[in-house]
Amino acid sequence: MSTEDTRRVIPLGRVDVTVEDVVDLARGRARAAVDADGEVRRRIAESARMVQRSLEDGAAVYGVTTGYGASAAFEVTVDVAASMPLNLVRYHGCGTGNALPPVQSAAVVAVRAVSLSRGVSGVRLELLERLCDLLDRRVLPVIPEEGSVGASGDLTPLSYLAALLVGEREAWLDGEILPARTALERAGLAPIELRPKEGLAVLNGTTVMAALGCLAWERSERLGRLACVATAMASDVLRGPAGHFDDRIFELKPHPGQREAATRIRARLPRCDGAPARLQDPYSIRCAPHVIGVLADALPFTRRLLETEVNGVSDNPLLDPETGRILHGGNFYGGHACLATDTLKNVVANLADLLDRQLSLLCNPATNAGLPANLVAVTGADRFTHHGFKGMEITASALTAEALKLAAPASVFSRSTESHNQDKVSMGTISAREALRICELVERVAAIHLLGLCQAVDLRGPSECGEATREVWQAVRGRVPKNDGDRRMDLDVEAIRGMLRAGELPMGEPS
């Protein structure tokens, strides 16, 4: 007996979706359905009819009665126009590199469905409903990550979505890669035939960069909160002055995110009636709200860019049922999405640098307020043969260096291509991929730092630390034991990173 599906339904076509909606669809926590509103469905149907009328009238419509890209000067007759969509899908089957994981692939399907549901792309309701079916049944295209320059949209990666619709190439199903037709059959779906303009409508959009950008945004926001938790713990175990986070300081230079970060840190510090160990801490503690605050202030801005991109229509040409006009333009250019992810790359990579420097303060006996060098817990005669967090500090430094290297903006590396038709491109998809990679690296730096902080709590004694510090320490120690002597710690890092990704660390709610 089947159980009732209690997931919330996100209607497409009338109401804007949020970053969180995209993430929930990507992770299977919500379902997508074309809005039942009659006006939404009328617009979709009329836009598709406009394609058919243009064929019958012999009107010049890019990609319908002409070739693609620099081949737009070539006229395509009605009798061969039907073969164009499949040819387009097939010749763009030249992606390279690793496949996007299923969650990322699902985000791509979701974002493309949102854009096409606006009813100006010339696709049938049947195609939109099939995209929702793919999401719902988790039949997802296997999309190679490389091959998009981010203008004319994400042509090559999106060709793998179009190929799945027609039953070609490969698909993810239940964590397994299968031939597309086999996966469709197992899910009770049949391939569909792409009509004129539909192949172009699926391929020609900023979907991959926007989808991956939403996933990077969610991870970036979470890392900002974790950086506040880590900073408060570092200040606590290093006996630092709580006055660094006094609200009056941030009232006097009131960047909202900076002030919010200070508030989060201050709320997690223990009350201390005595004098602090030092007048001032190094910048990685004292200026942490100023570093984290840049990310916090970038989040609303980048959210707006990404949500506009997701909810906008990014293919070409557009068939507007409200005016009856066929509009030839360039909404497929991904500059705004690229700005969002280039910005996230910068601010998140700076978190890695911040946390790496805090870890160095913990490990160095010159700065760690009496803790053992490298946080070595061994106290016997053989204590000098153990190295504690020395290797962990090296790894954190390496991860940080890689994150900082990837933070260079992708948008400035535009390259002319396709017979100089695509002569200025956004590189937005490269930026979005790099943003996710930076998030992955910084999550690992944060996990290493958190393990170091909990080791410091063990060495200080939990009773000597504040309540919020002990709360995190208890959560971590429920999964990973104290380092009592030299041993491998790579599995510890991934365990804590898993807790972070699963929301199992106590670090406050999003703003």
Short mmCIF file of C-alpha atoms in Angstrom, two decimals:
data_model
loop_
_atom_site.label_atom_id
_atom_site.label_comp_id
_atom_site.label_asym_id
_atom_site.label_seq_id
_atom_site.Cartn_x
_atom_site.Cartn_y
_atom_site.Cartn_z
CA MET A 1 0.00 0.00 0.00
CA SER A 2 1.48 3.37 -1.03
CA THR A 3 1.87 6.12 1.53
CA GLU A 4 0.46 9.58 0.96
CA ASP A 5 2.93 12.12 -0.39
CA THR A 6 2.92 14.93 2.18
CA ARG A 7 5.56 17.10 0.54
CA ARG A 8 4.50 20.64 -0.19
CA VAL A 9 3.71 21.45 -3.81
CA ILE A 10 5.40 24.43 -5.46
CA PRO A 11 3.21 25.78 -8.30
CA LEU A 12 5.05 27.00 -11.39
CA GLY A 13 4.03 29.76 -13.75
CA ARG A 14 2.41 32.46 -11.65
CA VAL A 15 4.22 32.96 -8.33
CA ASP A 16 7.96 33.50 -8.01
CA VAL A 17 10.01 30.74 -6.40
CA THR A 18 12.74 31.37 -3.83
CA VAL A 19 16.25 30.04 -3.38
CA GLU A 20 14.85 27.79 -0.65
CA ASP A 21 12.20 26.45 -3.04
CA VAL A 22 14.90 25.49 -5.54
CA VAL A 23 16.92 23.77 -2.82
CA ASP A 24 13.85 21.88 -1.56
CA LEU A 25 12.99 20.72 -5.08
CA ALA A 26 16.60 19.69 -5.65
CA ARG A 27 16.64 17.63 -2.47
CA GLY A 28 13.23 16.09 -3.07
CA ARG A 29 11.67 17.84 -0.08
CA ALA A 30 9.02 19.47 -2.29
CA ARG A 31 7.19 18.73 -5.53
CA ALA A 32 6.73 20.94 -8.57
CA ALA A 33 3.51 21.23 -10.58
CA VAL A 34 2.41 23.59 -13.33
CA ASP A 35 0.00 26.06 -11.75
CA ALA A 36 -3.64 25.08 -12.32
CA ASP A 37 -4.52 28.73 -12.91
CA GLY A 38 -6.34 29.07 -16.23
CA GLU A 39 -4.43 32.17 -17.28
CA VAL A 40 -1.09 30.40 -16.76
CA ARG A 41 -2.17 27.50 -18.95
CA ARG A 42 -3.72 29.77 -21.58
CA ARG A 43 -0.44 31.66 -21.90
CA ILE A 44 1.56 28.44 -22.27
CA ALA A 45 -0.79 27.10 -24.95
CA GLU A 46 -0.89 30.38 -26.90
CA SER A 47 2.89 30.70 -26.91
CA ALA A 48 3.17 27.20 -28.39
CA ARG A 49 0.54 28.07 -31.00
CA MET A 50 2.57 31.11 -32.01
CA VAL A 51 5.41 28.79 -33.01
CA GLN A 52 3.11 26.76 -35.22
CA ARG A 53 1.64 29.88 -36.84
CA SER A 54 5.09 31.24 -37.60
CA LEU A 55 5.90 28.02 -39.43
CA GLU A 56 2.67 28.15 -41.39
CA ASP A 57 3.16 31.82 -42.27
CA GLY A 58 6.81 31.44 -43.21
CA ALA A 59 7.85 34.15 -40.73
CA ALA A 60 11.55 34.55 -39.97
CA VAL A 61 11.94 33.15 -36.45
CA TYR A 62 15.38 32.32 -35.12
CA GLY A 63 15.88 28.61 -34.50
CA VAL A 64 12.50 27.75 -35.98
CA THR A 65 12.79 28.84 -39.63
CA THR A 66 16.53 29.60 -39.46
CA GLY A 67 19.67 27.80 -38.42
CA TYR A 68 21.24 28.23 -34.99
CA GLY A 69 23.86 30.72 -33.81
CA ALA A 70 26.06 32.05 -36.57
CA SER A 71 24.00 29.87 -38.95
CA ALA A 72 20.95 32.08 -38.41
CA ALA A 73 21.39 33.46 -41.92
CA PHE A 74 20.41 30.07 -43.36
CA GLU A 75 16.71 29.62 -44.05
CA VAL A 76 15.03 26.40 -42.94
CA THR A 77 12.01 25.24 -44.85
CA VAL A 78 8.87 23.96 -43.15
CA ASP A 79 9.37 20.41 -44.41
CA VAL A 80 12.69 20.00 -42.53
CA ALA A 81 12.02 22.25 -39.51
CA ALA A 82 10.76 19.30 -37.46
CA SER A 83 14.22 17.70 -37.50
CA MET A 84 15.93 20.78 -36.09
CA PRO A 85 15.25 20.30 -32.34
CA LEU A 86 16.70 16.79 -32.18
CA ASN A 87 19.73 17.77 -34.25
CA LEU A 88 20.36 20.67 -31.86
CA VAL A 89 20.21 18.35 -28.87
CA ARG A 90 22.54 15.85 -30.47
CA TYR A 91 25.26 18.19 -31.68
CA HIS A 92 25.52 19.78 -28.25
CA GLY A 93 26.20 16.38 -26.69
CA CYS A 94 29.85 17.25 -26.15
CA GLY A 95 30.04 18.01 -22.44
CA THR A 96 33.13 16.83 -20.57
CA GLY A 97 34.22 16.24 -17.00
CA ASN A 98 32.50 14.70 -14.02
CA ALA A 99 28.73 14.40 -13.93
CA LEU A 100 26.78 16.78 -11.74
CA PRO A 101 25.55 14.84 -8.69
CA PRO A 102 21.80 14.08 -8.56
CA VAL A 103 20.95 17.00 -6.26
CA GLN A 104 22.61 19.46 -8.63
CA SER A 105 20.98 17.82 -11.64
CA ALA A 106 17.58 18.05 -9.94
CA ALA A 107 18.14 21.76 -9.27
CA VAL A 108 18.78 22.21 -13.00
CA VAL A 109 15.52 20.46 -13.93
CA ALA A 110 13.62 22.56 -11.40
CA VAL A 111 14.99 25.90 -12.56
CA ARG A 112 14.39 25.11 -16.23
CA ALA A 113 10.80 24.19 -15.45
CA VAL A 114 10.30 27.48 -13.60
CA SER A 115 11.55 29.55 -16.53
CA LEU A 116 9.61 27.70 -19.23
CA SER A 117 6.40 27.81 -17.17
CA ARG A 118 6.25 31.58 -17.69
CA GLY A 119 4.59 30.82 -21.01
CA VAL A 120 6.69 32.83 -23.46
CA SER A 121 9.09 30.12 -24.64
CA GLY A 122 6.86 28.29 -27.12
CA VAL A 123 6.76 24.93 -25.34
CA ARG A 124 3.72 22.76 -24.76
CA LEU A 125 2.16 22.05 -21.39
CA GLU A 126 3.06 18.39 -21.98
CA LEU A 127 6.76 19.19 -21.92
CA LEU A 128 6.46 21.22 -18.73
CA GLU A 129 4.52 18.47 -17.02
CA ARG A 130 7.19 15.99 -18.05
CA LEU A 131 9.87 18.11 -16.38
CA CYS A 132 7.79 17.99 -13.19
CA ASP A 133 7.46 14.21 -13.59
CA LEU A 134 11.24 13.85 -13.88
CA LEU A 135 11.70 15.78 -10.65
CA ASP A 136 8.96 13.93 -8.82
CA ARG A 137 10.20 10.48 -9.81
CA ARG A 138 13.87 11.46 -9.51
CA VAL A 139 14.72 10.51 -13.07
CA LEU A 140 17.50 13.05 -13.58
CA PRO A 141 19.81 13.81 -16.48
CA VAL A 142 23.47 12.86 -16.20
CA ILE A 143 25.04 16.25 -17.00
CA PRO A 144 28.80 16.62 -17.55
CA GLU A 145 29.92 19.68 -15.61
CA GLU A 146 32.14 21.24 -18.31
CA GLY A 147 31.27 22.86 -21.61
CA SER A 148 29.26 26.05 -21.00
CA VAL A 149 30.52 29.60 -21.58
CA GLY A 150 27.41 31.00 -19.91
CA ALA A 151 25.88 32.97 -22.78
CA SER A 152 23.49 31.64 -25.30
CA GLY A 153 22.69 30.04 -22.00
CA ASP A 154 23.99 26.69 -20.80
CA LEU A 155 23.57 25.04 -24.19
CA THR A 156 25.77 22.00 -23.80
CA PRO A 157 24.83 20.96 -20.23
CA LEU A 158 21.13 21.58 -20.89
CA SER A 159 21.30 19.38 -23.98
CA TYR A 160 21.57 16.46 -21.54
CA LEU A 161 18.21 17.42 -20.04
CA ALA A 162 16.66 17.62 -23.50
CA ALA A 163 18.25 14.28 -24.39
CA LEU A 164 16.61 12.64 -21.38
CA LEU A 165 13.22 13.98 -22.49
CA VAL A 166 13.61 12.20 -25.85
CA GLY A 167 15.08 9.05 -24.29
CA GLU A 168 18.74 9.50 -25.25
CA ARG A 169 22.03 9.43 -23.29
CA GLU A 170 21.96 8.57 -19.57
CA ALA A 171 19.95 9.28 -16.42
CA TRP A 172 20.27 9.00 -12.66
CA LEU A 173 17.70 6.78 -11.00
CA ASP A 174 17.99 5.62 -7.37
CA GLY A 175 21.67 6.58 -7.30
CA GLU A 176 22.43 4.49 -10.39
CA ILE A 177 23.33 5.67 -13.89
CA LEU A 178 21.19 3.97 -16.54
CA PRO A 179 20.48 4.45 -20.24
CA ALA A 180 17.91 7.24 -20.43
CA ARG A 181 15.25 5.12 -22.09
CA THR A 182 15.65 2.40 -19.43
CA ALA A 183 15.34 4.92 -16.61
CA LEU A 184 12.19 6.41 -18.16
CA GLU A 185 10.63 2.99 -18.56
CA ARG A 186 11.33 2.05 -14.94
CA ALA A 187 9.68 5.28 -13.83
CA GLY A 188 6.65 4.65 -16.02
CA LEU A 189 7.43 7.50 -18.44
CA ALA A 190 7.72 7.54 -22.21
CA PRO A 191 10.06 9.69 -24.31
CA ILE A 192 8.49 12.74 -25.91
CA GLU A 193 9.09 14.23 -29.34
CA LEU A 194 10.41 17.76 -29.36
CA ARG A 195 8.51 20.12 -31.62
CA PRO A 196 9.98 23.18 -33.37
CA LYS A 197 11.43 25.67 -30.85
CA GLU A 198 11.17 23.19 -27.95
CA GLY A 199 14.75 21.94 -28.24
CA LEU A 200 16.02 25.51 -28.30
CA ALA A 201 13.73 26.46 -25.40
CA VAL A 202 15.17 23.71 -23.19
CA LEU A 203 18.81 24.40 -24.08
CA ASN A 204 18.87 28.18 -24.36
CA GLY A 205 18.85 29.49 -20.78
CA THR A 206 20.93 30.45 -17.75
CA THR A 207 19.58 27.48 -15.86
CA VAL A 208 22.66 25.55 -14.79
CA MET A 209 24.45 28.58 -13.40
CA ALA A 210 21.31 29.80 -11.61
CA ALA A 211 20.53 26.35 -10.19
CA LEU A 212 24.04 25.75 -8.91
CA GLY A 213 24.10 29.32 -7.64
CA CYS A 214 21.05 28.64 -5.46
CA LEU A 215 22.75 25.59 -3.95
CA ALA A 216 25.92 27.60 -3.34
CA TRP A 217 23.89 30.40 -1.74
CA GLU A 218 22.32 28.03 0.78
CA ARG A 219 25.69 26.57 1.73
CA SER A 220 27.25 30.03 1.97
CA GLU A 221 24.56 31.25 4.36
CA ARG A 222 25.11 28.24 6.61
CA LEU A 223 28.88 28.76 6.60
CA GLY A 224 28.39 32.34 7.73
CA ARG A 225 26.44 31.18 10.77
CA LEU A 226 29.04 28.52 11.54
CA ALA A 227 31.82 31.12 11.36
CA CYS A 228 30.01 33.10 14.08
CA VAL A 229 29.81 29.98 16.25
CA ALA A 230 33.48 29.17 15.71
CA THR A 231 34.56 32.73 16.48
CA ALA A 232 32.62 32.76 19.74
CA MET A 233 34.16 29.43 20.73
CA ALA A 234 37.64 30.67 19.82
CA SER A 235 37.19 33.83 21.89
CA ASP A 236 35.94 31.69 24.79
CA VAL A 237 38.70 29.07 24.82
CA LEU A 238 41.41 31.68 24.17
CA ARG A 239 40.15 33.87 27.05
CA GLY A 240 39.67 36.86 24.75
CA PRO A 241 37.96 40.19 25.48
CA ALA A 242 34.21 40.06 24.86
CA GLY A 243 34.29 43.81 24.35
CA HIS A 244 35.39 43.31 20.75
CA PHE A 245 31.76 42.45 19.99
CA ASP A 246 30.07 45.29 21.89
CA ASP A 247 27.08 46.50 19.89
CA ARG A 248 28.13 50.14 20.27
CA ILE A 249 31.13 49.45 18.04
CA PHE A 250 28.88 48.20 15.26
CA GLU A 251 26.31 50.90 15.80
CA LEU A 252 29.05 53.37 14.89
CA LYS A 253 29.69 51.69 11.52
CA PRO A 254 26.32 50.09 10.92
CA HIS A 255 26.72 47.63 8.08
CA PRO A 256 23.70 45.41 8.85
CA GLY A 257 25.41 42.07 8.26
CA GLN A 258 28.45 43.08 10.26
CA ARG A 259 26.27 44.07 13.18
CA GLU A 260 24.27 40.86 12.88
CA ALA A 261 27.47 38.78 12.96
CA ALA A 262 28.64 40.60 16.10
CA THR A 263 25.26 40.01 17.71
CA ARG A 264 25.42 36.30 16.95
CA ILE A 265 28.94 36.03 18.36
CA ARG A 266 28.15 38.09 21.46
CA ALA A 267 25.09 35.96 22.25
CA ARG A 268 27.28 32.86 22.45
CA LEU A 269 29.95 34.29 24.75
CA PRO A 270 29.95 33.52 28.47
CA ARG A 271 29.46 36.31 30.98
CA CYS A 272 32.83 37.20 32.44
CA ASP A 273 33.23 39.50 35.44
CA GLY A 274 37.01 39.37 35.54
CA ALA A 275 39.55 41.15 33.38
CA PRO A 276 40.30 39.50 30.02
CA ALA A 277 43.68 37.94 29.39
CA ARG A 278 44.53 40.63 26.79
CA LEU A 279 43.48 44.12 25.84
CA GLN A 280 43.08 43.20 22.17
CA ASP A 281 42.96 39.99 20.16
CA PRO A 282 44.50 39.50 16.72
CA TYR A 283 42.34 40.49 13.75
CA SER A 284 41.04 36.98 13.05
CA ILE A 285 39.12 37.24 16.35
CA ARG A 286 38.65 40.97 16.82
CA CYS A 287 37.62 41.66 13.21
CA ALA A 288 35.67 38.45 12.66
CA PRO A 289 32.31 40.28 12.51
CA HIS A 290 33.76 42.55 9.86
CA VAL A 291 34.81 39.55 7.76
CA ILE A 292 31.67 37.48 8.31
CA GLY A 293 29.57 40.61 7.92
CA VAL A 294 30.68 41.03 4.33
CA LEU A 295 29.14 37.65 3.56
CA ALA A 296 26.01 38.49 5.56
CA ASP A 297 25.58 41.75 3.66
CA ALA A 298 26.20 40.02 0.32
CA LEU A 299 23.49 37.42 0.91
CA PRO A 300 20.41 39.64 0.29
CA PHE A 301 22.04 41.12 -2.80
CA THR A 302 23.03 37.78 -4.29
CA ARG A 303 19.66 36.26 -3.38
CA ARG A 304 17.93 38.98 -5.39
CA LEU A 305 20.16 38.37 -8.41
CA LEU A 306 19.67 34.60 -8.30
CA GLU A 307 15.92 34.70 -7.74
CA THR A 308 15.48 37.19 -10.58
CA GLU A 309 17.48 34.86 -12.81
CA VAL A 310 15.54 31.76 -11.74
CA ASN A 311 12.12 33.38 -12.21
CA GLY A 312 13.05 35.22 -15.39
CA VAL A 313 12.80 33.92 -18.95
CA SER A 314 16.25 33.36 -20.41
CA ASP A 315 15.81 31.78 -23.84
CA ASN A 316 15.61 33.31 -27.31
CA PRO A 317 13.43 34.11 -29.17
CA LEU A 318 10.51 34.85 -26.86
CA LEU A 319 6.94 34.39 -28.08
CA ASP A 320 4.80 36.81 -26.13
CA PRO A 321 1.11 35.84 -26.08
CA GLU A 322 0.17 39.16 -24.48
CA THR A 323 1.35 41.27 -27.43
CA GLY A 324 1.56 38.67 -30.18
CA ARG A 325 5.16 39.72 -30.80
CA ILE A 326 8.16 37.47 -31.39
CA LEU A 327 11.11 39.03 -29.57
CA HIS A 328 14.73 38.34 -30.52
CA GLY A 329 17.14 39.28 -27.74
CA GLY A 330 19.82 38.11 -25.34
CA ASN A 331 18.27 37.16 -21.99
CA PHE A 332 20.44 34.04 -22.13
CA TYR A 333 23.44 36.14 -21.07
CA GLY A 334 24.34 35.12 -17.52
CA GLY A 335 26.12 38.20 -16.23
CA HIS A 336 23.92 38.74 -13.19
CA ALA A 337 24.06 35.11 -12.13
CA CYS A 338 27.82 35.21 -12.57
CA LEU A 339 28.07 38.34 -10.43
CA ALA A 340 26.14 36.51 -7.70
CA THR A 341 28.41 33.47 -7.68
CA ASP A 342 31.62 35.45 -8.21
CA THR A 343 30.60 37.45 -5.14
CA LEU A 344 29.84 34.33 -3.12
CA LYS A 345 33.21 32.88 -4.12
CA ASN A 346 34.99 35.92 -2.72
CA VAL A 347 33.15 36.25 0.58
CA VAL A 348 33.11 32.51 1.35
CA ALA A 349 36.81 32.06 0.52
CA ASN A 350 37.51 34.85 3.02
CA LEU A 351 35.78 32.74 5.68
CA ALA A 352 38.31 29.97 5.02
CA ASP A 353 41.13 32.43 5.59
CA LEU A 354 39.52 33.68 8.79
CA LEU A 355 38.94 30.21 10.27
CA ASP A 356 42.38 28.99 9.21
CA ARG A 357 43.97 31.92 11.08
CA GLN A 358 41.88 31.21 14.18
CA LEU A 359 43.06 27.60 14.10
CA SER A 360 46.64 28.83 13.96
CA LEU A 361 46.04 30.89 17.12
CA LEU A 362 44.79 27.73 18.86
CA CYS A 363 47.79 25.63 17.88
CA ASN A 364 50.56 28.16 18.58
CA PRO A 365 51.71 28.31 22.24
CA ALA A 366 52.62 31.96 21.71
CA THR A 367 48.96 32.84 21.09
CA ASN A 368 46.80 30.11 22.65
CA ALA A 369 46.70 31.39 26.25
CA GLY A 370 48.39 28.42 27.88
CA LEU A 371 47.06 25.52 25.83
CA PRO A 372 49.59 22.84 24.77
CA ALA A 373 51.35 23.34 21.47
CA ASN A 374 49.29 21.86 18.59
CA LEU A 375 46.59 20.98 21.14
CA VAL A 376 48.41 17.77 22.11
CA ALA A 377 46.44 16.02 24.85
CA VAL A 378 49.13 13.49 25.82
CA THR A 379 50.72 14.40 29.16
CA GLY A 380 53.08 11.51 29.83
CA ALA A 381 56.77 11.14 29.14
CA ASP A 382 56.04 10.46 25.47
CA ARG A 383 54.07 13.67 24.94
CA PHE A 384 56.75 15.11 22.65
CA THR A 385 56.35 12.17 20.27
CA HIS A 386 52.74 13.20 19.56
CA HIS A 387 51.73 16.01 17.25
CA GLY A 388 48.05 16.71 17.91
CA PHE A 389 46.65 19.12 15.35
CA LYS A 390 49.90 19.89 13.52
CA GLY A 391 48.81 17.92 10.44
CA MET A 392 45.28 19.30 10.65
CA GLU A 393 46.65 22.85 10.55
CA ILE A 394 48.63 22.01 7.42
CA THR A 395 45.56 20.53 5.73
CA ALA A 396 43.44 23.55 6.64
CA SER A 397 46.08 25.82 5.16
CA ALA A 398 46.14 23.83 1.92
CA LEU A 399 42.35 23.88 1.62
CA THR A 400 42.30 27.60 2.30
CA ALA A 401 44.92 28.27 -0.36
CA GLU A 402 42.87 26.38 -2.92
CA ALA A 403 39.69 28.27 -1.98
CA LEU A 404 41.45 31.61 -2.27
CA LYS A 405 42.93 30.66 -5.65
CA LEU A 406 39.46 29.82 -7.00
CA ALA A 407 38.02 33.13 -5.78
CA ALA A 408 39.20 35.08 -8.85
CA PRO A 409 36.16 36.32 -10.80
CA ALA A 410 35.24 34.09 -13.72
CA SER A 411 33.41 36.85 -15.60
CA VAL A 412 36.61 38.59 -16.68
CA PHE A 413 37.70 35.52 -18.66
CA SER A 414 35.14 35.93 -21.45
CA ARG A 415 36.21 34.32 -24.73
CA SER A 416 34.72 34.78 -28.17
CA THR A 417 33.42 31.58 -29.71
CA GLU A 418 31.05 30.08 -32.31
CA SER A 419 32.31 32.03 -35.33
CA HIS A 420 32.35 35.21 -33.19
CA ASN A 421 28.56 35.12 -32.84
CA GLN A 422 29.00 34.44 -29.11
CA ASP A 423 31.69 37.10 -28.89
CA LYS A 424 31.01 38.26 -25.32
CA VAL A 425 30.02 35.59 -22.82
CA SER A 426 29.48 35.50 -19.04
CA MET A 427 31.36 32.38 -17.87
CA GLY A 428 28.63 32.16 -15.24
CA THR A 429 28.51 28.37 -15.12
CA ILE A 430 32.23 28.12 -14.45
CA SER A 431 31.73 30.64 -11.63
CA ALA A 432 28.83 28.66 -10.14
CA ARG A 433 30.84 25.42 -10.21
CA GLU A 434 33.75 27.19 -8.53
CA ALA A 435 31.40 28.62 -5.90
CA LEU A 436 30.26 25.12 -4.98
CA ARG A 437 33.86 23.89 -4.88
CA ILE A 438 34.82 26.76 -2.58
CA CYS A 439 31.90 25.91 -0.30
CA GLU A 440 33.13 22.32 -0.16
CA LEU A 441 36.66 23.43 0.75
CA VAL A 442 35.48 25.91 3.38
CA GLU A 443 33.18 23.33 4.94
CA ARG A 444 36.24 21.15 5.47
CA VAL A 445 38.29 24.03 6.89
CA ALA A 446 35.40 24.79 9.24
CA ALA A 447 35.15 21.13 10.29
CA ILE A 448 38.88 21.01 11.07
CA HIS A 449 38.63 24.24 13.06
CA LEU A 450 35.60 22.98 14.97
CA LEU A 451 37.48 19.82 15.90
CA GLY A 452 40.38 21.97 17.09
CA LEU A 453 38.04 24.13 19.16
CA CYS A 454 36.49 21.06 20.80
CA GLN A 455 39.97 19.71 21.53
CA ALA A 456 40.70 23.04 23.23
CA VAL A 457 37.52 22.65 25.31
CA ASP A 458 38.72 19.20 26.40
CA LEU A 459 42.10 20.65 27.39
CA ARG A 460 40.63 23.65 29.23
CA GLY A 461 37.93 21.58 30.84
CA PRO A 462 34.31 21.93 29.70
CA SER A 463 33.30 23.54 33.00
CA GLU A 464 35.71 26.40 32.26
CA CYS A 465 33.87 27.26 29.05
CA GLY A 466 30.57 28.96 28.32
CA GLU A 467 27.27 27.17 27.89
CA ALA A 468 27.05 27.77 24.13
CA THR A 469 30.60 26.46 23.68
CA ARG A 470 29.76 23.33 25.67
CA GLU A 471 26.63 22.78 23.57
CA VAL A 472 28.67 22.56 20.37
CA TRP A 473 31.35 20.50 22.11
CA GLN A 474 28.75 17.97 23.25
CA ALA A 475 27.29 17.67 19.74
CA VAL A 476 30.73 17.08 18.23
CA ARG A 477 31.79 14.65 20.95
CA GLY A 478 28.62 12.68 20.30
CA ARG A 479 30.11 11.83 16.92
CA VAL A 480 33.90 12.18 17.21
CA PRO A 481 36.08 11.39 20.26
CA LYS A 482 38.83 13.56 21.68
CA ASN A 483 42.26 13.18 20.12
CA ASP A 484 44.16 11.35 22.90
CA GLY A 485 47.15 10.56 20.73
CA ASP A 486 48.31 10.62 17.13
CA ARG A 487 45.76 8.91 14.84
CA ARG A 488 44.08 9.48 11.50
CA MET A 489 41.55 12.31 11.55
CA ASP A 490 40.29 12.46 7.96
CA LEU A 491 37.17 10.52 8.92
CA ASP A 492 36.59 12.96 11.79
CA VAL A 493 36.63 15.86 9.34
CA GLU A 494 34.05 14.27 7.07
CA ALA A 495 31.87 13.29 10.03
CA ILE A 496 31.71 16.91 11.22
CA ARG A 497 31.18 18.18 7.70
CA GLY A 498 28.29 15.73 7.42
CA MET A 499 26.79 17.14 10.61
CA LEU A 500 27.08 20.64 9.19
CA ARG A 501 25.39 19.69 5.92
CA ALA A 502 22.63 17.84 7.78
CA GLY A 503 21.92 20.74 10.14
CA GLU A 504 23.00 18.76 13.20
CA LEU A 505 25.25 21.40 14.73
CA PRO A 506 23.75 23.95 17.14
CA MET A 507 24.48 27.26 15.43
CA GLY A 508 21.30 29.30 15.33
CA GLU A 509 18.67 29.84 12.68
CA PRO A 510 19.00 31.85 9.46
CA SER A 511 18.10 35.52 9.73
#
